[in-house]
Short mmCIF file of C-alpha atoms and ligand atoms in Angstrom, two decimals:
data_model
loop_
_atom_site.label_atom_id
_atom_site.label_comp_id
_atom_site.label_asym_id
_atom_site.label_seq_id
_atom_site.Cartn_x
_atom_site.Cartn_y
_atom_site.Cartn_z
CA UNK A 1 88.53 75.37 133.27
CA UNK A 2 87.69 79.14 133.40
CA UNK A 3 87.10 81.13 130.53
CA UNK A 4 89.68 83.65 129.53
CA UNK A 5 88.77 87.13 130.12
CA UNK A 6 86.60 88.97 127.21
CA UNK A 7 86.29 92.33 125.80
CA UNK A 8 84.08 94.43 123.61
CA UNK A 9 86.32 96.30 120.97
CA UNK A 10 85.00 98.44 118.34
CA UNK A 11 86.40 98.92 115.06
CA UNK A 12 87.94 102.43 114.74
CA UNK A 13 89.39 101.65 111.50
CA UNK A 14 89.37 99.43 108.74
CA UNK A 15 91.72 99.41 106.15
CA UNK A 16 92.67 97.47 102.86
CA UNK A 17 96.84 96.91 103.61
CA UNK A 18 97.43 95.15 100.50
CA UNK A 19 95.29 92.44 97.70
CA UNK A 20 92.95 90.48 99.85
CA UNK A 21 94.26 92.36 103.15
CA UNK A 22 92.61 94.27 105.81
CA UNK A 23 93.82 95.62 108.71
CA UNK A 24 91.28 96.54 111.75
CA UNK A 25 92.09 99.21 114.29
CA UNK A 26 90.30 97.69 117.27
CA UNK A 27 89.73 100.25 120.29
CA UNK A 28 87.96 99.47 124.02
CA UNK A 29 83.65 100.15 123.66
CA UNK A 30 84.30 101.85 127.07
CA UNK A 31 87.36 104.22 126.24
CA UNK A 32 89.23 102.61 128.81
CA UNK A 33 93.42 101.45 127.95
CA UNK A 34 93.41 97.89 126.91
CA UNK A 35 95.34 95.30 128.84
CA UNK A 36 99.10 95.34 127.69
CA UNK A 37 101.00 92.19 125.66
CA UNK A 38 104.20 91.16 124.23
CA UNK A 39 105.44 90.98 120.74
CA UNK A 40 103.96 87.60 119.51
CA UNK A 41 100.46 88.15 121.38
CA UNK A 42 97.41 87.02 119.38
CA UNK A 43 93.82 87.48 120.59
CA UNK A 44 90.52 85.06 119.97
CA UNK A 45 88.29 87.04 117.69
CA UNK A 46 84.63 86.35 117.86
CA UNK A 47 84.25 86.80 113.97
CA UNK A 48 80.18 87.43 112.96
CA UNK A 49 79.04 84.24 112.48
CA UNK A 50 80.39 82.01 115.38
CA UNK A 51 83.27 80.99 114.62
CA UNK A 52 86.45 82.05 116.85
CA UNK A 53 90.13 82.86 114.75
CA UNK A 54 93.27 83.56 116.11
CA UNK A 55 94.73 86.76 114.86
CA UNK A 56 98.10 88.39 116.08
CA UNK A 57 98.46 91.85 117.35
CA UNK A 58 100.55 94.04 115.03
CA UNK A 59 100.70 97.36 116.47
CA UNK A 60 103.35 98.78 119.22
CA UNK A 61 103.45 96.93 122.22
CA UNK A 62 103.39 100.17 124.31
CA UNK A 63 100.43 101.38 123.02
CA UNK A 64 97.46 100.76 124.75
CA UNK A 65 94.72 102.56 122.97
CA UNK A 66 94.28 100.12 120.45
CA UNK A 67 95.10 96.86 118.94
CA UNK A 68 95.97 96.82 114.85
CA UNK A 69 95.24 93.22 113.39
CA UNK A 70 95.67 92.12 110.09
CA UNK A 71 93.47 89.78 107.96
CA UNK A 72 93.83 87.79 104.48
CA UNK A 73 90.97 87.20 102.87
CA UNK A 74 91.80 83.12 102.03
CA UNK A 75 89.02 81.82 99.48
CA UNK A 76 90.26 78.06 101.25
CA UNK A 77 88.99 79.20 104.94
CA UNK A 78 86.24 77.84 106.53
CA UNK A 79 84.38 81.08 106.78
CA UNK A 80 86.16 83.32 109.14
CA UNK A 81 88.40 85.58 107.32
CA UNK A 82 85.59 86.16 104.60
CA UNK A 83 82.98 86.90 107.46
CA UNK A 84 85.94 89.64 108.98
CA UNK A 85 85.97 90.99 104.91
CA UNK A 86 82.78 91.17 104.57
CA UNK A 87 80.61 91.54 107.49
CA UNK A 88 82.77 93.95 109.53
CA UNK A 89 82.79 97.57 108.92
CA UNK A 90 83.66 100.59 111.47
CA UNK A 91 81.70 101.33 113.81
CA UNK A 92 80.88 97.48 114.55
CA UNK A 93 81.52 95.95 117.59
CA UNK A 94 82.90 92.25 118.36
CA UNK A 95 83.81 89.87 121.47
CA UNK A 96 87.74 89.10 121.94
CA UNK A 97 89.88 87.44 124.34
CA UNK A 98 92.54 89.21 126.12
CA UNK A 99 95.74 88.58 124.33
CA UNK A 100 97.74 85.64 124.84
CA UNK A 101 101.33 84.94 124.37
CA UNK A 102 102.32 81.60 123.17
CA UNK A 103 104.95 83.05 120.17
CA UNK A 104 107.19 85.23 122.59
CA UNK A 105 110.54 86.48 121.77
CA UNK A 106 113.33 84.72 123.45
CA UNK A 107 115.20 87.95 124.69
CA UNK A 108 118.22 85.99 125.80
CA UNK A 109 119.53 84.79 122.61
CA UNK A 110 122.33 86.49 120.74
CA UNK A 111 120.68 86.61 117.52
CA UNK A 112 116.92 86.61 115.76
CA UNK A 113 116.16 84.79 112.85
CA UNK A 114 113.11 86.21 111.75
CA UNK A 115 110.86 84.12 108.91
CA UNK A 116 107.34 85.30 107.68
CA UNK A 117 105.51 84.04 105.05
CA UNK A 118 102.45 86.09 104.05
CA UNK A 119 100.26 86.96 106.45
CA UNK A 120 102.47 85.53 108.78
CA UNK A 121 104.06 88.79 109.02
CA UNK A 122 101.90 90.12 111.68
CA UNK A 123 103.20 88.76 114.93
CA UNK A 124 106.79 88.54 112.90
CA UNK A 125 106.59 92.68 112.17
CA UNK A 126 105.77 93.29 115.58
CA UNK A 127 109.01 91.51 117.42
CA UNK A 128 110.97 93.12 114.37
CA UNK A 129 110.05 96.56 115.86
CA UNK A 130 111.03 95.36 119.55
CA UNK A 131 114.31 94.21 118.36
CA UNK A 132 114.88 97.22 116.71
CA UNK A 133 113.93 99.01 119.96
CA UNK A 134 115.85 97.20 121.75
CA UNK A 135 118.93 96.95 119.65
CA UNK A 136 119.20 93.29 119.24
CA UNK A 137 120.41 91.50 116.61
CA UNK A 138 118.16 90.06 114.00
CA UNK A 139 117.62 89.33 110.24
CA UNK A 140 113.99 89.37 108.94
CA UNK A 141 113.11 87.35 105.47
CA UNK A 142 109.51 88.09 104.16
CA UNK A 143 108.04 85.93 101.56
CA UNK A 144 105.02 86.68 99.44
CA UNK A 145 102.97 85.83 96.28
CA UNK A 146 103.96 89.47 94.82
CA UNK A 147 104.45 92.95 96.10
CA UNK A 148 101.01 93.37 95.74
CA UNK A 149 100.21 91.12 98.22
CA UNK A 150 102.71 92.31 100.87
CA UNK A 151 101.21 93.72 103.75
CA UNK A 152 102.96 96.73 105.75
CA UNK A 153 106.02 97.20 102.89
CA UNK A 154 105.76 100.88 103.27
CA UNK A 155 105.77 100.31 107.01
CA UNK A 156 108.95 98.31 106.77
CA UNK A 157 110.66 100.01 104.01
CA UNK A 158 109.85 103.49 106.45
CA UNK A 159 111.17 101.84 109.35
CA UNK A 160 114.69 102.20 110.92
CA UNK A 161 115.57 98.30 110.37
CA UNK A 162 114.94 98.27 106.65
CA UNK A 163 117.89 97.13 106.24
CA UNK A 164 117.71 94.46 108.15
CA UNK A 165 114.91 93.08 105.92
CA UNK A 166 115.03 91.27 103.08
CA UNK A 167 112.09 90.67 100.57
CA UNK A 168 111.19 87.98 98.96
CA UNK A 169 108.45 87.69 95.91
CA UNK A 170 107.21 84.54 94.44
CA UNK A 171 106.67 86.07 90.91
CA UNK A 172 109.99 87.98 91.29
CA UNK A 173 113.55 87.02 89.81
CA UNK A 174 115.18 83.45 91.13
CA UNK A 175 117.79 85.28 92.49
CA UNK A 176 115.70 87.22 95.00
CA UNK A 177 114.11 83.88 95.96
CA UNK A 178 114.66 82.63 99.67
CA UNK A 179 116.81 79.17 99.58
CA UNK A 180 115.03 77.93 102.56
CA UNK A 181 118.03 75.15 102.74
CA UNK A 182 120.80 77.36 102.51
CA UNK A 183 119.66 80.00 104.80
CA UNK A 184 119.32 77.27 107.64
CA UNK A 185 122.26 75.15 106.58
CA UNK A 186 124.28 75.88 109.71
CA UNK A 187 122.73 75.93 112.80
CA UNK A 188 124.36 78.65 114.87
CA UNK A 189 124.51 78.52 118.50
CA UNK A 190 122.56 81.40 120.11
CA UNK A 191 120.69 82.17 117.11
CA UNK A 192 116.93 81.69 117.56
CA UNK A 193 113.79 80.86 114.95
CA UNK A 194 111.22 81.95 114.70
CA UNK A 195 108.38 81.37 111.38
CA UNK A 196 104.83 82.04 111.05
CA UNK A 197 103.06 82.00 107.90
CA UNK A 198 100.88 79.42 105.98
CA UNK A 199 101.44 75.47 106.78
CA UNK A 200 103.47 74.52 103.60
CA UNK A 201 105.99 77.35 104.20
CA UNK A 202 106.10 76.61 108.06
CA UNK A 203 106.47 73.21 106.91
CA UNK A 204 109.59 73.49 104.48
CA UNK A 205 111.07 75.63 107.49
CA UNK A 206 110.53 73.84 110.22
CA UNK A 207 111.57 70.82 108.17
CA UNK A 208 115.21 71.76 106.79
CA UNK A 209 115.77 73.70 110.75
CA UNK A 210 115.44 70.04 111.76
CA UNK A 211 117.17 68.25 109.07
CA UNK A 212 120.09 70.67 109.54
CA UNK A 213 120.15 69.79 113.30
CA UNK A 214 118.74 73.06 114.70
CA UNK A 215 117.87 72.22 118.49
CA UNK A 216 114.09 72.18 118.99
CA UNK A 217 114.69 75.19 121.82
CA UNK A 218 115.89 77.52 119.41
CA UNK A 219 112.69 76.97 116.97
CA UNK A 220 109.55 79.21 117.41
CA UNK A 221 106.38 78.72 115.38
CA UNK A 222 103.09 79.72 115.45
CA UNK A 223 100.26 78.43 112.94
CA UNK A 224 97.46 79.91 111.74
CA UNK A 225 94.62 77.82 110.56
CA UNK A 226 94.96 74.38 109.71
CA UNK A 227 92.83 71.77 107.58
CA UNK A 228 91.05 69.86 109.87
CA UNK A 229 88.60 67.86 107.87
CA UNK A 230 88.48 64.09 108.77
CA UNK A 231 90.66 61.76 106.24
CA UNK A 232 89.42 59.04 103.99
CA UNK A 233 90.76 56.44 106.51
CA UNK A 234 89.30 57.83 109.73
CA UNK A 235 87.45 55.03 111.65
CA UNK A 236 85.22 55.33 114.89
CA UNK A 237 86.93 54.54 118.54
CA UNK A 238 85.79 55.07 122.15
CA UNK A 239 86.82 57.64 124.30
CA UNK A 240 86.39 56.71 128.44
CA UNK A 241 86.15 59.15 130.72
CA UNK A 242 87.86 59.06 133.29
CA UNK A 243 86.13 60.84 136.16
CA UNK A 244 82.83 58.66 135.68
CA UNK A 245 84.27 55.81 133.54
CA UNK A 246 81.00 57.04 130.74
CA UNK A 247 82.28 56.12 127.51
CA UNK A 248 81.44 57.77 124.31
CA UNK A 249 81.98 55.92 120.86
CA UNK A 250 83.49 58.80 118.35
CA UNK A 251 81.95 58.10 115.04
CA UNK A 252 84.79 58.33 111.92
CA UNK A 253 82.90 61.94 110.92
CA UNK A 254 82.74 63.68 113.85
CA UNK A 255 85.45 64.94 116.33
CA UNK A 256 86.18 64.32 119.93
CA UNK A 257 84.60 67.56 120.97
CA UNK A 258 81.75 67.03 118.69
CA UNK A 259 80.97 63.63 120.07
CA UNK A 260 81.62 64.43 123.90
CA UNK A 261 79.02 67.43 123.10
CA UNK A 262 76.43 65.39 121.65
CA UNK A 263 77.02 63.68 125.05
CA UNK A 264 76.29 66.42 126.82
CA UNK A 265 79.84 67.11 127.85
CA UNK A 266 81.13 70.29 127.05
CA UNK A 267 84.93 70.67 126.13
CA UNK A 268 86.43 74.38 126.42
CA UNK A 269 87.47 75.42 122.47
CA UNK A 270 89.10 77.97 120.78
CA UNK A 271 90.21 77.64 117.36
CA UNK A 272 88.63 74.14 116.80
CA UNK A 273 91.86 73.58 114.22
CA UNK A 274 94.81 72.36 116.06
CA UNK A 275 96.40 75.99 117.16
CA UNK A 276 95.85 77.32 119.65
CA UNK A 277 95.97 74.16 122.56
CA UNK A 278 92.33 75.53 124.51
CA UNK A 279 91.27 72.26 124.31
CA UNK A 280 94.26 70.57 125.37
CA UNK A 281 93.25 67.49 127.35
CA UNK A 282 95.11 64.79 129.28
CA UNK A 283 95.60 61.34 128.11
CA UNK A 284 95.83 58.66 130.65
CA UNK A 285 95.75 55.32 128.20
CA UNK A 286 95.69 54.67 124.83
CA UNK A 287 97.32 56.27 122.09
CA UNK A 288 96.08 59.30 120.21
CA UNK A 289 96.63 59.99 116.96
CA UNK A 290 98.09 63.86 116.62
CA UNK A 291 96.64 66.07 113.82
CA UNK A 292 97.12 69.79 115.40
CA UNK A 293 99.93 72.25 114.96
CA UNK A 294 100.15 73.39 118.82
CA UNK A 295 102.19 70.35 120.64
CA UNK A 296 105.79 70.11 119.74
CA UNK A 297 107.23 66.69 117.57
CA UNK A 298 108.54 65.16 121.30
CA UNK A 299 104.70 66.58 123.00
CA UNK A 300 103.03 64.70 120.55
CA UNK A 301 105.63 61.30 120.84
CA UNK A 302 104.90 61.76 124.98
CA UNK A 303 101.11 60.95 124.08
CA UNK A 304 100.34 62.70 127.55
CA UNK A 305 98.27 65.08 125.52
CA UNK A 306 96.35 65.95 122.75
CA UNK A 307 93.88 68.08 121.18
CA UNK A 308 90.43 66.46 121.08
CA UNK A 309 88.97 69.51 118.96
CA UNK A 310 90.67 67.84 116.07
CA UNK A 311 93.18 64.50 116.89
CA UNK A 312 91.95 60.97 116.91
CA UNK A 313 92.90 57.99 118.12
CA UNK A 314 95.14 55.16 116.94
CA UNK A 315 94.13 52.76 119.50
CA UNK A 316 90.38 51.26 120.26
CA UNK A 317 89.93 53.61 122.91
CA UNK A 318 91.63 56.50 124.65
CA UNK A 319 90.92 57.62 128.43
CA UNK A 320 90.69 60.95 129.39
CA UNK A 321 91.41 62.83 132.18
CA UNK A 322 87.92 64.70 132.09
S1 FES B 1 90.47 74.36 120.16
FE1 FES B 1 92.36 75.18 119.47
S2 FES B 1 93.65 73.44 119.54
FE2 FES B 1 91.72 72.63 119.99
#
């Protein structure tokens, strides 16, 4: 597999957006226009340190001087969103990918459900503004811990679509509350989903859409990070590979990337947390055991793939198609 295309940024600007929130103006080292995306995009982030996070572009799509992301600072994280706090101050420069698009907007359906919780507004504020540009129809609810902690409410309150947004504060009277259950009730043909934010609120989403009978081609998602760390009940297993038939025994604390390194066999990774699918691999036998956030339910039933950066194995041993 090739590696996706890098660039040197420099931060322009950094910028406290709300408690715990930065925003980074990112612009090319070499003054040059940066390569266009799509509502949705995200980039890779080489954040100081090593590590690689996703974060989603939240600027105009049309722009191409610069690329605006936002960051929480999340006390839970393994590092990366601390290290971008911290350790990164204008002036600096850092390694990302060219953007990638797996969150697009579906621009045939008749209506936009828009959900964000958090800092899961980023990729969510940017298709806002491209509906808005292009006069579709859609509804945006925005949950948060408080209104101190809401990123870009001056943005959206400014905006054109205000409106069309509706606010949502978890200290804040029950009545402004978002009834997850009710809003999703009916499933309306044409109407499409779409929710980023933190796991449990993706989670209660996601979770009444389906109980409520919403199609799975009318739900987008994207996840942020994920906890990865092995369970309790993890146990060793082999995985075969199956260019060479070597096989490599997994111990129960290590991952399948982790143990096909120490092999020397290098697997391309990303996120290393279930998200972002860079280290999606075929399965030809066995059956894996799915713990990332990137394959769909009926992906991860087909068993024809999986994420070795973080899924194990239910059977004795899995072959791969590496
Ligand atoms: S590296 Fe991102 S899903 Fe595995």
């Amino acid at each position: 597999m090739t590696a996706p295309p890098s660039l040197e940024v420099r931060v322009a600007r950094k910028s406290v957006e709300a408690q715990d929130i930065c925003t980074f103006e990112l612009v090319a080292v070499d003054g040059r226009p940066l390569p266009a995306f799509a509502a949705g995009s995200h980039v890779d982030v080489q954040v100081p340190g090593g590590l690689t996070r996703q974060y989603s572009l939240c600027n105009d799509p049309t722009e191409s001087h610069r690329y605006l992301i936002g960051v929480l600072r999340d006390p839970a994280s393994r590092g990366g969103s601390a290290a971008m706090h911290e350790r990164l101050a204008e002036g600096d420069t850092l390694t990302i990918s060219a953007p990638k698009n797996h969150f697009p907007l579906a621009h045939d359906a008749k209506r936009h459900l828009l959900l964000a919780g958090g800092i899961g507004i980023t990729p969510i504020l940017c298709m806002a503004e491209r509906l808005a540009i292009t006069g579709a129809d859609f509804e945006l609810h925005y949950c948060t811990r408080s209104r101190e902690r809401t990123a870009f409410h001056g943005r959206i309150a400014a905006s054109a679509f205000a409106q069309r947004v509706h606010f949502h504060f978890d200290d804040g009277a029950t009545v402004q509350k978002l009834d997850i259950a009710a809003l999703l009730e009916t499933p309306q043909a044409g109407t499409h989903l779409y929710v980023c934010g933190p796991k449990g609120f993706m989670d209660a989403v996601l979770g009444s859409a389906r109980a409520s009978g919403w199609p799975e081609a009318q739900l987008h998602y994207e996840f942020f990070g994920a906890d990865v760390a092995p369970l309790a009940g993890d146990g060793a297993f082999e995985v075969m590979l199956a260019s060479s038939g070597r096989v490599v025994v997994v111990p129960k604390d290590r991952s399948v990337v982790q143990a096909l390194a120490a092999a020397g066999i290098e697997v391309q990774t990303s996120c290393e947390q279930g998200v972002c699918g860079t280290c999606l691999t075929r399965v030809l036998e066995g059956e894996p055991e799915h713990r990332d956030m990137y394959l769909t339910p009926e992906e991860q039933a087909a068993n024809e793939l999986f994420t070795p950066c973080c899924s194990r194995a239910k059977s004795a041993r899995l072959v791969l198609d590496l």
